[in-house]
Amino acid sequence: MAKVPANEETMIKCICNACPTYNECMQTGKLGVFCSVGDEVRCFENEQGCNCQDCTVSSDFDFSTVYHCKDGPADRQMQSKSR
């Protein structure tokens, strides 16, 4: 799986801030792109719903993982599954 780039193009496509689970703590760091950066696990409080499957970034990179704010970037999730 290709690593999702943390760049302006990805950020423009990102819908993380429209996610029901997105919270005030997540706003303090890098806004969204959790499928690339995945650094907001410290902010994850509880699951309120997930929009990752609706995101064009997810479909562009052909993965079906969810809750990047909790589980980290897609490439890290794939590494965890292969262990």
Short mmCIF file of N, CA and C in Angstrom, two decimals:
data_model
loop_
_atom_site.label_atom_id
_atom_site.label_comp_id
_atom_site.label_asym_id
_atom_site.label_seq_id
_atom_site.Cartn_x
_atom_site.Cartn_y
_atom_site.Cartn_z
N MET A 1 0.84 -1.19 0.00
CA MET A 1 0.00 0.00 0.00
C MET A 1 0.88 1.24 0.00
N ALA A 2 0.56 2.16 -0.86
CA ALA A 2 1.31 3.42 -0.92
C ALA A 2 0.94 4.30 0.27
N LYS A 3 1.92 4.99 0.77
CA LYS A 3 1.68 5.91 1.87
C LYS A 3 0.94 7.13 1.33
N VAL A 4 -0.09 7.55 2.04
CA VAL A 4 -0.86 8.72 1.65
C VAL A 4 -0.02 9.96 1.95
N PRO A 5 0.24 10.79 0.96
CA PRO A 5 1.09 11.97 1.20
C PRO A 5 0.37 13.02 2.05
N ALA A 6 1.10 13.60 2.97
CA ALA A 6 0.58 14.71 3.77
C ALA A 6 0.94 15.99 3.04
N ASN A 7 0.15 16.31 2.02
CA ASN A 7 0.44 17.50 1.21
C ASN A 7 -0.83 18.31 0.99
N GLU A 8 -0.71 19.40 0.27
CA GLU A 8 -1.85 20.30 0.05
C GLU A 8 -2.98 19.61 -0.72
N GLU A 9 -2.63 18.81 -1.72
CA GLU A 9 -3.65 18.11 -2.51
C GLU A 9 -4.49 17.18 -1.63
N THR A 10 -3.81 16.42 -0.77
CA THR A 10 -4.52 15.53 0.14
C THR A 10 -5.38 16.33 1.10
N MET A 11 -4.83 17.43 1.62
CA MET A 11 -5.56 18.26 2.57
C MET A 11 -6.83 18.83 1.95
N ILE A 12 -6.78 19.23 0.70
CA ILE A 12 -7.96 19.78 0.03
C ILE A 12 -9.06 18.72 -0.08
N LYS A 13 -8.68 17.48 -0.32
CA LYS A 13 -9.65 16.39 -0.44
C LYS A 13 -10.15 15.90 0.91
N CYS A 14 -9.44 16.20 1.97
CA CYS A 14 -9.70 15.65 3.29
C CYS A 14 -11.08 16.07 3.83
N ILE A 15 -11.78 15.11 4.44
CA ILE A 15 -13.08 15.39 5.05
C ILE A 15 -13.08 15.11 6.56
N CYS A 16 -11.90 14.95 7.16
CA CYS A 16 -11.82 14.61 8.58
C CYS A 16 -12.58 15.60 9.47
N ASN A 17 -12.50 16.88 9.16
CA ASN A 17 -13.16 17.86 10.03
C ASN A 17 -14.68 17.81 9.92
N ALA A 18 -15.23 17.06 8.97
CA ALA A 18 -16.68 16.88 8.88
C ALA A 18 -17.14 15.58 9.54
N CYS A 19 -16.21 14.84 10.10
CA CYS A 19 -16.51 13.55 10.72
C CYS A 19 -17.21 13.75 12.07
N PRO A 20 -18.21 12.93 12.40
CA PRO A 20 -18.88 13.04 13.69
C PRO A 20 -17.94 12.82 14.89
N THR A 21 -16.85 12.10 14.70
CA THR A 21 -15.90 11.82 15.79
C THR A 21 -14.89 12.95 15.98
N TYR A 22 -14.70 13.79 14.96
CA TYR A 22 -13.76 14.91 15.02
C TYR A 22 -14.13 15.82 16.19
N ASN A 23 -13.15 16.14 17.03
CA ASN A 23 -13.45 16.92 18.23
C ASN A 23 -12.51 18.11 18.38
N GLU A 24 -12.72 18.88 19.40
CA GLU A 24 -11.94 20.10 19.63
C GLU A 24 -10.44 19.81 19.77
N CYS A 25 -10.09 18.74 20.42
CA CYS A 25 -8.68 18.37 20.58
C CYS A 25 -8.01 18.14 19.23
N MET A 26 -8.72 17.51 18.31
CA MET A 26 -8.15 17.21 16.99
C MET A 26 -7.89 18.48 16.20
N GLN A 27 -8.58 19.56 16.53
CA GLN A 27 -8.39 20.83 15.84
C GLN A 27 -7.07 21.49 16.20
N THR A 28 -6.45 21.11 17.30
CA THR A 28 -5.23 21.77 17.77
C THR A 28 -3.98 21.35 17.01
N GLY A 29 -3.99 20.17 16.41
CA GLY A 29 -2.83 19.69 15.66
C GLY A 29 -2.99 19.91 14.18
N LYS A 30 -2.51 18.97 13.42
CA LYS A 30 -2.70 19.02 11.97
C LYS A 30 -4.16 18.73 11.69
N LEU A 31 -4.80 19.58 10.94
CA LEU A 31 -6.22 19.38 10.65
C LEU A 31 -6.40 18.24 9.68
N GLY A 32 -7.00 17.18 10.14
CA GLY A 32 -7.33 16.07 9.26
C GLY A 32 -6.14 15.31 8.73
N VAL A 33 -6.33 14.71 7.59
CA VAL A 33 -5.36 13.85 6.92
C VAL A 33 -4.89 12.72 7.85
N PHE A 34 -5.80 12.22 8.66
CA PHE A 34 -5.43 11.16 9.60
C PHE A 34 -5.01 9.89 8.89
N CYS A 35 -5.48 9.68 7.66
CA CYS A 35 -5.06 8.51 6.90
C CYS A 35 -3.61 8.63 6.48
N SER A 36 -3.08 9.84 6.51
CA SER A 36 -1.68 10.07 6.18
C SER A 36 -0.83 10.24 7.44
N VAL A 37 -1.29 11.13 8.29
CA VAL A 37 -0.52 11.50 9.47
C VAL A 37 -0.83 10.60 10.66
N GLY A 38 -2.12 10.44 10.97
CA GLY A 38 -2.55 9.54 12.04
C GLY A 38 -2.05 9.91 13.41
N ASP A 39 -1.86 11.20 13.68
CA ASP A 39 -1.27 11.60 14.95
C ASP A 39 -2.29 12.07 15.98
N GLU A 40 -3.56 11.86 15.75
CA GLU A 40 -4.56 12.36 16.67
C GLU A 40 -5.12 11.30 17.60
N VAL A 41 -4.46 10.16 17.71
CA VAL A 41 -4.93 9.10 18.60
C VAL A 41 -5.03 9.61 20.04
N ARG A 42 -4.20 10.55 20.41
CA ARG A 42 -4.26 11.12 21.76
C ARG A 42 -5.56 11.86 22.01
N CYS A 43 -6.23 12.27 20.94
CA CYS A 43 -7.47 13.03 21.04
C CYS A 43 -8.72 12.16 20.94
N PHE A 44 -8.54 10.91 20.60
CA PHE A 44 -9.71 10.06 20.38
C PHE A 44 -10.41 9.79 21.70
N GLU A 45 -11.67 10.17 21.78
CA GLU A 45 -12.42 10.00 23.02
C GLU A 45 -13.46 8.89 22.90
N ASN A 46 -14.30 8.96 21.89
CA ASN A 46 -15.28 7.91 21.67
C ASN A 46 -15.77 7.97 20.23
N GLU A 47 -16.22 6.84 19.76
CA GLU A 47 -16.66 6.74 18.38
C GLU A 47 -18.05 7.36 18.23
N GLN A 48 -18.14 8.34 17.36
CA GLN A 48 -19.42 9.00 17.08
C GLN A 48 -19.86 8.76 15.65
N GLY A 49 -19.12 7.96 14.94
CA GLY A 49 -19.37 7.71 13.52
C GLY A 49 -18.11 7.99 12.74
N CYS A 50 -18.04 7.46 11.53
CA CYS A 50 -16.82 7.59 10.73
C CYS A 50 -17.19 7.86 9.27
N ASN A 51 -16.47 8.80 8.66
CA ASN A 51 -16.70 9.15 7.26
C ASN A 51 -15.57 8.66 6.35
N CYS A 52 -14.61 7.92 6.86
CA CYS A 52 -13.45 7.54 6.07
C CYS A 52 -13.82 6.85 4.76
N GLN A 53 -14.85 6.02 4.77
CA GLN A 53 -15.23 5.30 3.56
C GLN A 53 -15.77 6.25 2.49
N ASP A 54 -16.24 7.44 2.88
CA ASP A 54 -16.77 8.41 1.94
C ASP A 54 -15.71 9.35 1.39
N CYS A 55 -14.51 9.27 1.90
CA CYS A 55 -13.44 10.20 1.55
C CYS A 55 -12.75 9.77 0.25
N THR A 56 -12.54 10.73 -0.64
CA THR A 56 -11.87 10.39 -1.90
C THR A 56 -10.41 10.04 -1.70
N VAL A 57 -9.81 10.51 -0.60
CA VAL A 57 -8.43 10.13 -0.31
C VAL A 57 -8.37 8.62 -0.09
N SER A 58 -9.31 8.09 0.69
CA SER A 58 -9.36 6.65 0.94
C SER A 58 -9.56 5.87 -0.35
N SER A 59 -10.49 6.33 -1.19
CA SER A 59 -10.73 5.60 -2.43
C SER A 59 -9.58 5.76 -3.42
N ASP A 60 -8.93 6.92 -3.44
CA ASP A 60 -7.77 7.12 -4.32
C ASP A 60 -6.66 6.14 -4.01
N PHE A 61 -6.52 5.78 -2.74
CA PHE A 61 -5.44 4.86 -2.33
C PHE A 61 -5.97 3.45 -2.09
N ASP A 62 -7.25 3.23 -2.42
CA ASP A 62 -7.85 1.90 -2.42
C ASP A 62 -7.67 1.14 -1.11
N PHE A 63 -8.06 1.78 0.01
CA PHE A 63 -8.06 1.05 1.27
C PHE A 63 -9.42 1.17 1.94
N SER A 64 -9.71 0.27 2.84
CA SER A 64 -11.03 0.23 3.46
C SER A 64 -10.95 0.26 4.98
N THR A 65 -9.91 0.84 5.52
CA THR A 65 -9.78 0.94 6.97
C THR A 65 -10.64 2.09 7.48
N VAL A 66 -10.92 2.10 8.78
CA VAL A 66 -11.76 3.14 9.37
C VAL A 66 -11.10 3.72 10.62
N TYR A 67 -11.63 4.83 11.06
CA TYR A 67 -11.18 5.51 12.28
C TYR A 67 -9.68 5.80 12.28
N HIS A 68 -9.22 6.53 11.28
CA HIS A 68 -7.80 6.89 11.23
C HIS A 68 -7.40 7.74 12.42
N CYS A 69 -8.33 8.49 12.98
CA CYS A 69 -8.02 9.30 14.15
C CYS A 69 -7.73 8.41 15.36
N LYS A 70 -8.25 7.18 15.36
CA LYS A 70 -8.01 6.24 16.46
C LYS A 70 -6.92 5.23 16.11
N ASP A 71 -6.95 4.71 14.90
CA ASP A 71 -6.10 3.59 14.52
C ASP A 71 -4.81 3.97 13.82
N GLY A 72 -4.64 5.26 13.52
CA GLY A 72 -3.43 5.70 12.85
C GLY A 72 -3.58 5.66 11.35
N PRO A 73 -2.51 6.04 10.63
CA PRO A 73 -2.59 6.10 9.18
C PRO A 73 -2.78 4.72 8.57
N ALA A 74 -3.30 4.69 7.37
CA ALA A 74 -3.62 3.43 6.70
C ALA A 74 -2.42 2.50 6.59
N ASP A 75 -1.23 3.04 6.30
CA ASP A 75 -0.07 2.16 6.17
C ASP A 75 0.29 1.50 7.50
N ARG A 76 0.10 2.20 8.61
CA ARG A 76 0.36 1.60 9.93
C ARG A 76 -0.69 0.55 10.26
N GLN A 77 -1.95 0.79 9.86
CA GLN A 77 -2.99 -0.20 10.09
C GLN A 77 -2.69 -1.48 9.32
N MET A 78 -2.20 -1.36 8.09
CA MET A 78 -1.87 -2.53 7.30
C MET A 78 -0.70 -3.30 7.92
N GLN A 79 0.28 -2.59 8.47
CA GLN A 79 1.42 -3.24 9.13
C GLN A 79 0.94 -4.03 10.34
N SER A 80 0.01 -3.46 11.10
CA SER A 80 -0.51 -4.14 12.28
C SER A 80 -1.25 -5.41 11.92
N LYS A 81 -2.00 -5.39 10.81
CA LYS A 81 -2.75 -6.56 10.37
C LYS A 81 -1.85 -7.67 9.89
N SER A 82 -0.67 -7.33 9.38
CA SER A 82 0.22 -8.35 8.83
C SER A 82 1.09 -9.01 9.87
N ARG A 83 1.02 -8.58 11.09
CA ARG A 83 1.84 -9.18 12.16
C ARG A 83 1.16 -10.37 12.77
#
